[in-house]
Amino acid sequence: MAIVALFGLAAFSTAAQAINSRPISVYPVPKTPVASDSTGFSFRGVKPGDLGPIKVVGTRSGRHGGSRVPHSDGRGVSWVPKSDFRTGEYVRVQTRRNLVRSGNSRFWVRIGRFYGNDDKPAGPGEPKPRDGLKSRPDLKPVTLDVLESEVESTAGKIFFAPKEDGLSIADRFGRISYFQPIGFGSKGNQVWNFQRRIYRNRQVLTYWKGPSSSQQASPVGRFSQIGHYVILDNNYRRIARFTPGNGYGSNIHEFEITPRDTALVAAYRGVRRDLRPVGGKKNGKILDNVVQEIDLKTGAVLFEWHGIGSVAIKASEAPVPKDGSLWDFLHINAAKTDADSYLLSGRRMSTIYRVDRRTARVKWRLRGDGKKPKTNNFELGDGADFGYQHDMKRLANGDISLFDNSINRPESPLPEIHDQSSALILNLSDTEKGREATLVERYNHEPDPVVSRSQGSAQQLEDGNVFVGWGSVSRMTEFTPEGDIAFDATFDDAEESSYRASRAPWRGLPGGRPAIASKATGSGATVWASWNGATLIRHWKVFTGSDPGELEEIGASSWKGLETEIPVDSVKAKVQVVAYGDEDEELGRSKLVSLDRQSR
């Protein structure tokens, strides 16, 4: 359909003249070729009451009514349609404001031609055995096997999440202090991207959770699962749960809390496109990559970027499937804020993009395999090449860190960049010859190289150490700035993987009371004490007696991990455990329960 004819079909009133002012941004941006059939339109850079009238017309569905959601920062408003648009149709939007990337007050987007059913979860998975701790049978944490832990290791907790086991927090000795299983003992769920973040000046935990079995129910497989993003406070209470806006399903790859206390997330959706120009079929299947910034107070979309229409699909390293199956041409696996822009990682392009937050245009490209885009590209210095990367971010000094997989999945035809995976720090600079990326440091696991074909993370800590999660390999390593290993550990399930792993300060204060279990052993007993998530416990004491007001101390032990076993020589009919902190202050006490009984 010719665009000139499109707007000629039903002319807007000539009375609707654009206000002559600084253009405001709108998302999805004008001429987006694959907008969602449930899309709204988000206007940024305008007070909610100053936007004026909006007219929205689909070429097949007609005029749409909608509601408005003011953005919580007072700098924008979202228009949300009351009914969905039709796939493949053009949608015309008329305002009275000048719009970025429009040149005037009106614009169009086209609704994608989507296929399949990517919002129908499969049935629940098989139950997972509940043979966990003595005091908490519902908890069966992973075992962290510490191979090396030096004094140069940075203080703080370690955060990782074997995706079919659960959220895990440990110390540098491998002692687990918090474990949240997937849920209800089911193997049908997974968790990804477990991180400690800062939200509203408080420490919080963030992660994605969803049914792994929906991989079989979705045409885009594991990339567009039915799940949600979660934020927990330091009492482990849920303070937020949400999904992307405009009708998209959540994606496992990214959930970042920005300095603006908003969420940056990714979404994938399968669309039909003519792929003959790149060797595919006329009605080919391609995966669109969507990045959104979400207002956590209102759920409104503050920014939306689409890979299709923004990145040349012919630049992909991944060949178009000859059998007509889904083409994952880009594979956005990380998104981070970067001043007035975003950094996006395209795994299938081996490229990092810097995208302007106001215009959604690509400002520059850093391609790790040395192939040069025609514009806005960097020359690579010696040793600065990388491939199929994950988890890039801007460092405080302006450098870029990333996890360089260098080797793709076995079934992938993409070439190997290096013979092992590593963490990488690059310096980006402008020279007389142009833009250049030079190697600052590469952290290889020596003398035992690690090959991680998917997932992974690299985190520069405040003291300069670099903490690496090896993704598909169940391992994590901390390097000193000189490249020496300060910490190295594996976790017990070699078939599991933790999408990312990181280290950060954490003070956990769970609600409720400690859990207790006991077992008589002749005249004495063995007592087990736990308090899931409590990080301030330094030692436990065991008391016995029949009256809560007249208890006798019969045993004690330092904290030894999520569950501490305490033998006692003599015991009466009932027992109780009490947790104490550094100054011997009481933190919490269990119920007083009969011997041979478990309670929480």
XYZ file of C-alpha atoms in Angstrom:
600
model
C 0.000 0.000 0.000
C 1.474 3.370 -0.962
C 1.945 5.649 2.002
C 0.809 8.685 0.030
C -2.483 6.930 -0.615
C -2.700 5.795 2.973
C -3.200 9.264 4.345
C -5.383 10.211 1.438
C -7.974 7.605 2.394
C -9.460 9.690 5.139
C -8.073 13.169 5.564
C -7.887 14.648 9.024
C -9.561 17.939 9.786
C -7.532 20.933 8.610
C -8.388 22.555 11.934
C -6.037 20.139 13.680
C -2.881 22.204 13.272
C 0.342 21.143 14.962
C 1.489 23.263 17.868
C 4.778 24.893 16.874
C 7.036 23.649 19.660
C 9.967 21.315 20.301
C 9.025 17.925 18.871
C 8.009 15.260 21.362
C 8.921 11.588 21.097
C 6.409 8.853 20.399
C 6.771 5.063 20.734
C 6.508 2.901 18.773
C 8.333 5.348 16.528
C 6.777 6.537 13.249
C 6.935 3.969 10.423
C 7.526 1.021 12.743
C 6.855 -1.931 10.405
C 5.914 -4.573 13.034
C 3.979 -2.872 15.852
C 1.932 -5.090 18.156
C -1.765 -5.623 17.484
C -2.300 -4.523 21.104
C -0.011 -1.522 20.846
C -0.610 1.749 22.603
C 1.216 4.983 21.792
C 3.481 6.601 24.361
C 4.284 10.299 24.080
C 7.354 11.601 25.934
C 8.522 15.156 26.568
C 5.074 16.573 27.203
C 3.005 17.189 30.328
C 0.081 14.737 30.391
C -2.483 17.538 30.227
C -0.816 19.311 27.318
C -0.917 16.578 24.692
C -4.266 17.571 23.260
C -6.608 15.423 21.128
C -5.454 12.181 19.507
C -7.092 10.477 16.544
C -6.207 6.827 15.817
C -7.520 5.033 12.725
C -6.755 1.552 11.421
C -7.074 1.032 7.675
C -9.105 -2.139 8.330
C -10.372 -1.756 11.888
C -11.485 1.857 11.621
C -11.353 4.517 14.288
C -10.294 3.467 17.793
C -11.175 4.913 21.143
C -8.711 4.793 23.953
C -7.775 5.832 27.458
C -4.804 7.819 28.727
C -2.262 6.796 31.348
C -0.147 9.701 32.665
C 3.479 8.737 33.270
C 4.469 8.902 36.917
C 7.352 11.346 36.293
C 4.947 13.904 34.780
C 6.864 13.945 31.494
C 4.578 11.937 29.267
C 1.340 10.085 28.678
C 0.353 6.799 27.030
C -2.732 6.370 24.861
C -4.110 2.828 25.275
C -6.652 1.494 22.727
C -9.903 -0.047 23.905
C -9.700 -2.801 21.272
C -6.927 -4.527 19.326
C -5.834 -3.605 15.835
C -5.853 -6.086 12.948
C -2.689 -7.817 11.873
C -1.074 -6.352 8.782
C -3.052 -3.105 8.778
C -1.650 0.423 8.855
C -2.557 2.590 11.832
C -2.616 6.361 11.417
C -2.187 8.632 14.424
C -2.976 12.362 14.393
C -2.074 14.783 17.182
C -1.593 18.526 17.480
C 2.054 18.260 18.498
C 5.220 18.123 16.437
C 6.619 14.591 16.644
C 10.176 13.281 16.526
C 10.889 11.247 13.346
C 7.636 12.451 11.814
C 8.354 16.017 10.745
C 4.819 17.038 11.621
C 1.923 16.062 13.868
C 0.914 12.743 12.360
C 2.481 9.382 11.623
C 1.753 5.766 10.846
C 2.859 2.361 12.045
C 2.094 -1.013 10.533
C 0.814 -3.887 12.643
C 2.907 -7.017 12.215
C 1.613 -10.224 10.665
C 2.106 -12.481 13.656
C 1.856 -16.236 13.613
C 1.294 -19.091 16.043
C 0.130 -18.872 19.612
C 2.794 -17.434 21.852
C 0.608 -16.828 24.870
C -0.690 -20.276 25.726
C 1.258 -22.065 28.468
C 1.671 -25.810 28.429
C 0.584 -27.987 31.324
C 2.510 -28.205 34.596
C 5.742 -30.147 34.780
C 6.372 -33.257 36.815
C 6.561 -32.760 40.592
C 10.027 -32.355 42.051
C 10.803 -34.489 45.137
C 10.485 -32.565 48.385
C 13.341 -34.144 50.331
C 15.066 -30.999 51.489
C 16.378 -29.739 54.820
C 15.408 -31.290 58.146
C 13.937 -28.007 59.391
C 12.575 -27.006 55.963
C 11.706 -30.110 53.900
C 10.438 -27.793 51.146
C 13.938 -26.369 50.602
C 16.612 -28.355 48.780
C 19.294 -25.817 47.863
C 22.094 -26.424 45.419
C 25.577 -27.112 46.743
C 28.213 -24.515 45.913
C 31.619 -26.209 45.727
C 34.268 -23.541 46.396
C 37.535 -24.422 44.665
C 39.374 -21.242 45.576
C 38.626 -18.305 47.892
C 41.429 -15.820 48.536
C 41.582 -12.743 50.772
C 41.590 -10.622 47.583
C 37.996 -11.717 46.971
C 35.539 -8.841 47.295
C 33.183 -8.668 50.279
C 29.505 -9.280 49.596
C 27.091 -12.049 48.760
C 27.006 -14.139 45.597
C 23.764 -14.224 43.602
C 23.038 -17.037 41.153
C 20.032 -19.085 40.073
C 20.309 -22.566 38.574
C 17.275 -22.145 36.404
C 15.420 -25.337 37.355
C 16.352 -25.214 41.062
C 15.833 -21.694 42.346
C 17.174 -18.354 43.532
C 20.358 -18.711 45.580
C 22.446 -16.360 47.732
C 25.779 -17.562 49.137
C 28.999 -16.273 50.712
C 32.571 -16.798 49.506
C 32.806 -19.993 51.561
C 29.911 -21.510 49.631
C 27.422 -21.272 52.486
C 23.885 -20.684 51.236
C 21.913 -18.077 53.202
C 18.826 -17.869 50.974
C 17.138 -20.296 48.630
C 13.795 -19.828 46.926
C 12.758 -22.921 44.982
C 11.031 -22.571 41.643
C 7.644 -23.001 43.271
C 5.332 -25.670 44.567
C 7.853 -28.419 43.915
C 7.260 -28.283 40.166
C 9.909 -28.844 37.526
C 7.659 -27.072 35.037
C 9.017 -23.629 35.928
C 12.325 -21.833 35.523
C 13.985 -18.726 36.946
C 16.388 -16.518 35.025
C 18.365 -13.342 35.510
C 18.487 -13.223 39.329
C 20.157 -9.962 40.415
C 20.478 -7.598 43.339
C 19.384 -4.139 42.236
C 18.703 -0.690 43.694
C 15.099 0.506 43.495
C 13.897 3.701 45.177
C 17.228 3.837 47.029
C 16.699 0.376 48.527
C 18.330 -2.951 47.868
C 15.963 -5.328 46.087
C 16.089 -8.675 44.292
C 14.879 -9.030 40.705
C 14.300 -12.040 38.454
C 12.185 -13.573 35.704
C 10.012 -16.604 36.389
C 7.877 -18.695 34.072
C 6.938 -22.166 32.890
C 9.742 -23.866 31.006
C 7.215 -26.215 29.448
C 5.747 -23.283 27.502
C 8.765 -23.608 25.217
C 6.822 -26.286 23.388
C 3.662 -24.159 23.298
C 5.306 -21.138 21.700
C 6.410 -20.773 18.080
C 9.414 -18.787 19.273
C 10.453 -21.473 21.748
C 12.231 -20.537 24.944
C 12.622 -16.938 23.811
C 9.038 -15.819 24.432
C 7.792 -17.672 27.444
C 4.728 -17.033 29.513
C 6.268 -15.545 32.596
C 6.685 -12.346 34.535
C 9.252 -10.103 36.184
C 9.392 -9.930 39.974
C 10.896 -7.506 42.509
C 11.415 -8.561 46.150
C 12.397 -6.282 49.024
C 15.039 -7.283 51.578
C 12.313 -8.962 53.648
C 11.755 -11.188 50.569
C 8.269 -9.796 50.112
C 7.066 -9.227 46.559
C 6.678 -5.524 45.839
C 6.165 -5.739 42.070
C 5.201 -8.258 39.411
C 4.682 -7.206 35.795
C 5.077 -8.037 32.112
C 5.999 -5.847 29.119
C 3.445 -3.424 27.734
C 1.552 -3.302 24.436
C 0.613 -6.964 24.570
C 4.086 -8.507 24.477
C 5.043 -11.566 26.490
C 7.970 -11.374 28.874
C 11.421 -12.497 27.828
C 14.078 -14.204 29.917
C 17.078 -12.236 28.722
C 16.880 -8.845 30.420
C 15.383 -7.092 33.418
C 17.286 -3.983 34.431
C 16.164 -1.340 36.937
C 17.333 2.019 35.612
C 18.597 4.998 37.633
C 15.132 6.469 36.935
C 13.496 3.609 38.913
C 11.969 2.243 35.734
C 12.407 -1.230 34.244
C 14.262 -2.057 31.039
C 13.077 -5.363 29.564
C 13.151 -7.349 26.327
C 10.457 -9.163 24.365
C 10.475 -11.365 21.266
C 7.645 -12.096 18.854
C 7.461 -14.149 15.671
C 6.263 -12.266 12.567
C 5.750 -13.033 8.887
C 7.982 -11.126 6.441
C 9.133 -11.379 2.875
C 12.611 -12.840 3.329
C 13.416 -13.409 -0.356
C 15.955 -10.512 -0.417
C 18.065 -12.465 2.118
C 17.559 -15.927 0.643
C 14.414 -16.880 2.550
C 10.803 -17.506 1.654
C 8.193 -14.973 0.573
C 6.101 -15.631 3.668
C 9.076 -16.270 5.942
C 9.200 -16.399 9.732
C 11.457 -13.948 11.545
C 11.839 -13.056 15.194
C 11.317 -9.400 16.050
C 13.321 -8.130 19.043
C 11.634 -5.508 21.205
C 13.147 -3.446 24.032
C 10.881 -1.460 26.347
C 11.342 0.882 29.273
C 8.422 0.441 31.684
C 7.020 2.851 34.270
C 6.891 0.561 37.317
C 4.269 2.704 39.062
C 1.748 2.711 36.206
C 2.844 -0.062 33.831
C 3.015 2.477 30.981
C 5.559 2.034 28.185
C 8.069 4.901 28.220
C 10.188 3.708 25.278
C 9.932 0.993 22.648
C 12.529 -0.166 20.113
C 12.153 -2.820 17.409
C 15.003 -4.734 15.811
C 13.060 -5.066 12.555
C 13.138 -1.623 10.986
C 16.134 -0.483 13.080
C 18.836 -3.004 12.138
C 19.639 -4.322 8.660
C 18.616 -7.972 8.764
C 21.111 -8.796 6.003
C 23.933 -7.991 8.470
C 23.054 -11.034 10.582
C 25.681 -13.751 10.966
C 22.935 -16.353 11.266
C 21.880 -17.822 7.913
C 18.212 -17.853 6.955
C 16.806 -21.370 7.563
C 16.209 -23.076 4.218
C 13.259 -25.044 5.603
C 11.295 -21.892 6.392
C 11.593 -22.253 10.173
C 11.955 -19.252 12.457
C 14.948 -16.987 11.782
C 16.454 -15.490 14.913
C 18.434 -12.834 13.062
C 19.431 -10.548 15.973
C 18.849 -12.066 19.439
C 18.905 -9.107 21.827
C 20.172 -10.542 25.130
C 21.086 -7.437 27.128
C 19.870 -3.849 27.459
C 21.401 -1.195 29.728
C 20.903 2.519 30.240
C 23.792 4.707 29.074
C 23.240 8.390 29.910
C 20.727 9.649 27.294
C 20.860 6.347 25.420
C 20.678 2.573 25.750
C 23.260 -0.092 25.055
C 21.805 -3.184 23.379
C 23.589 -6.475 22.735
C 22.737 -8.340 19.519
C 24.187 -11.850 19.907
C 23.478 -12.989 16.330
C 25.219 -9.865 14.989
C 28.136 -9.995 17.484
C 27.304 -6.306 17.865
C 26.662 -3.756 20.592
C 24.356 -0.893 19.607
C 24.023 2.497 21.236
C 20.442 3.688 20.727
C 19.226 7.225 21.353
C 16.515 7.310 24.013
C 14.653 10.217 22.397
C 14.677 9.132 18.751
C 15.238 5.333 19.062
C 17.841 5.644 16.307
C 21.104 3.678 16.407
C 23.943 6.103 17.215
C 26.824 3.660 16.752
C 27.662 0.004 16.356
C 30.507 -1.970 17.865
C 30.826 -5.198 15.890
C 33.077 -7.757 17.541
C 33.845 -9.997 14.583
C 35.600 -7.233 12.668
C 32.965 -6.902 9.955
C 32.344 -3.224 9.343
C 28.876 -1.729 8.965
C 28.797 1.121 6.478
C 28.156 3.773 9.129
C 28.793 4.475 12.797
C 31.231 1.639 13.260
C 34.364 1.073 15.365
C 37.727 -0.211 14.256
C 38.916 -3.054 16.515
C 42.350 -2.889 18.097
C 44.546 -5.947 18.622
C 42.804 -8.563 20.753
C 39.542 -6.585 20.974
C 37.474 -8.975 18.863
C 34.566 -10.886 20.410
C 31.504 -12.864 19.405
C 27.999 -13.926 20.531
C 28.425 -11.774 23.649
C 26.222 -11.312 26.725
C 25.748 -8.767 29.532
C 27.568 -5.697 28.217
C 27.494 -2.504 30.292
C 29.114 0.910 30.534
C 31.630 1.259 33.381
C 32.129 4.351 35.524
C 35.257 5.382 33.597
C 33.494 5.075 30.231
C 34.886 1.667 29.243
C 32.618 -1.206 28.169
C 32.579 -4.611 29.880
C 31.023 -7.727 28.363
C 30.985 -11.497 28.533
C 32.568 -12.855 25.365
C 31.174 -16.311 24.611
C 33.239 -16.445 21.380
C 31.766 -19.884 20.594
C 28.125 -20.514 19.741
C 25.847 -23.495 20.270
C 26.957 -26.799 18.694
C 24.082 -26.760 16.219
C 24.975 -23.245 15.045
C 27.060 -22.762 11.875
C 28.543 -19.488 13.176
C 32.349 -19.389 13.245
C 34.475 -19.509 16.384
C 36.066 -16.186 17.415
C 38.366 -17.443 20.187
C 38.936 -20.960 21.498
C 37.547 -20.118 24.945
C 35.106 -17.739 26.625
C 36.211 -14.757 28.697
C 35.287 -11.468 30.304
C 36.354 -8.440 28.336
C 36.897 -4.723 29.024
C 37.185 -2.389 26.029
C 38.014 1.293 25.736
C 36.052 3.218 23.113
C 37.614 6.371 21.747
C 37.523 8.815 18.862
C 40.839 9.170 17.030
C 41.991 11.081 13.960
C 41.290 7.942 11.958
C 37.826 7.459 13.435
C 36.271 5.456 16.232
C 38.376 2.723 17.789
C 37.797 -0.027 20.356
C 40.979 -1.097 22.129
C 41.537 -3.950 24.543
C 41.944 -2.974 28.206
C 41.867 -6.468 29.709
C 40.718 -9.959 28.851
C 40.007 -12.380 31.702
C 40.516 -16.001 30.669
C 40.108 -18.913 33.070
C 43.615 -20.344 33.262
C 45.010 -22.949 33.316
C 41.599 -24.597 32.715
C 39.880 -22.737 29.851
C 36.092 -22.464 29.978
C 33.879 -22.701 26.901
C 30.413 -21.227 27.468
C 28.217 -21.596 24.398
C 25.341 -19.543 25.786
C 24.428 -17.156 28.610
C 27.057 -15.592 30.895
C 27.846 -12.351 32.718
C 30.748 -10.034 33.576
C 30.630 -7.586 36.482
C 33.355 -5.131 37.444
C 33.246 -4.650 41.225
C 34.025 -1.416 43.061
C 37.533 -2.579 44.033
C 38.378 -3.379 40.411
C 37.875 -7.135 40.638
C 35.797 -8.749 37.907
C 33.148 -11.350 38.764
C 32.251 -13.750 35.959
C 29.286 -16.081 35.651
C 30.070 -18.694 33.013
C 26.463 -19.097 31.866
C 25.877 -22.539 30.365
C 28.799 -23.855 32.434
C 27.855 -24.230 36.110
C 30.753 -22.139 37.344
C 31.590 -18.658 38.621
C 34.978 -16.966 38.999
C 36.288 -13.712 40.461
C 39.448 -12.184 39.001
C 41.720 -9.509 40.424
C 42.498 -6.577 38.114
C 45.746 -8.365 37.228
C 43.853 -11.458 36.093
C 44.588 -13.721 39.070
C 41.768 -15.900 40.384
C 40.488 -14.701 43.773
C 37.399 -16.919 43.887
C 36.323 -19.956 41.902
C 33.333 -22.245 42.459
C 31.038 -24.693 40.737
C 27.552 -25.768 41.706
C 26.438 -29.329 42.036
C 24.195 -29.880 39.041
C 26.460 -29.956 35.991
C 23.448 -30.028 33.672
C 22.067 -26.826 35.162
C 23.060 -23.284 34.267
C 22.697 -19.882 35.880
C 21.998 -17.238 33.251
C 23.991 -14.653 35.187
C 25.937 -14.618 38.447
C 27.054 -11.573 40.419
C 28.399 -10.322 43.732
C 26.961 -7.449 45.794
C 26.271 -6.352 49.386
C 23.021 -7.706 50.795
C 21.236 -7.482 54.146
C 18.363 -9.954 54.291
C 15.720 -9.668 57.006
C 13.067 -12.347 56.474
C 9.689 -12.178 58.150
C 8.261 -14.945 60.294
C 10.381 -16.984 62.660
C 13.232 -19.481 62.435
C 12.452 -23.102 61.588
C 13.381 -26.053 63.823
C 13.552 -29.829 63.650
C 14.904 -32.335 66.163
C 15.516 -36.033 66.656
C 16.085 -37.855 69.950
C 19.397 -39.756 70.233
C 19.384 -41.690 73.524
C 19.484 -39.171 76.358
C 20.379 -36.346 73.969
C 19.187 -35.081 70.600
C 20.191 -33.506 67.327
C 18.574 -30.148 66.563
C 18.472 -28.427 63.175
C 17.935 -24.660 62.896
C 17.333 -22.496 59.817
C 15.967 -19.070 58.923
C 15.803 -18.718 55.172
C 17.288 -15.427 53.987
C 18.609 -14.131 57.328
C 22.114 -12.742 56.734
C 22.831 -11.314 60.181
C 22.933 -14.580 62.163
C 26.288 -15.296 63.793
C 25.289 -18.138 66.122
C 22.400 -20.262 67.340
C 21.439 -21.374 70.829
C 19.218 -24.308 71.772
C 16.863 -24.165 74.755
C 14.698 -26.827 76.352
C 11.841 -26.931 78.846
C 8.083 -27.150 79.016
C 7.336 -23.490 79.887
C 8.411 -20.662 77.525
C 9.229 -18.560 80.588
C 11.549 -21.148 82.136
C 13.883 -22.493 79.475
C 17.349 -23.931 79.923
C 20.177 -23.454 77.417
C 21.545 -26.841 76.353
C 23.592 -26.162 73.232
C 25.007 -23.615 70.810
C 26.713 -23.387 67.425
C 28.028 -20.795 65.035
C 25.950 -20.238 61.869
C 27.031 -22.813 59.294
C 24.765 -22.084 56.371
C 21.105 -22.267 55.489
C 20.659 -25.061 58.020
C 22.833 -25.568 61.107
C 23.002 -28.937 62.867
C 23.454 -28.737 66.661
C 23.987 -31.866 68.853
C 22.889 -31.614 72.486
C 23.603 -34.030 75.355
C 20.425 -33.739 77.378
C 16.965 -32.551 76.497
C 13.500 -32.295 77.976
C 10.176 -32.742 76.197
C 10.363 -29.537 74.139
C 13.073 -27.557 72.321
C 13.537 -24.103 70.814
C 16.268 -22.395 68.763
C 17.198 -18.706 68.978
C 19.241 -16.745 66.411
C 21.761 -14.121 67.584
C 23.721 -11.418 65.767
C 27.240 -9.953 66.052
C 26.551 -8.184 69.342
C 24.782 -11.217 70.784
C 21.454 -9.477 70.213
C 18.476 -11.738 69.700
C 17.223 -11.734 66.100
C 14.432 -14.301 66.261
C 13.301 -17.507 67.914
C 11.472 -20.584 66.710
C 8.381 -22.063 68.246
C 8.852 -24.177 71.357
C 7.999 -27.614 69.981
C 8.012 -31.220 71.096
C 11.060 -33.342 70.396
C 11.045 -35.175 67.039
C 8.833 -32.504 65.515
C 9.518 -30.019 62.720
C 8.065 -26.493 62.796
C 8.445 -23.130 61.048
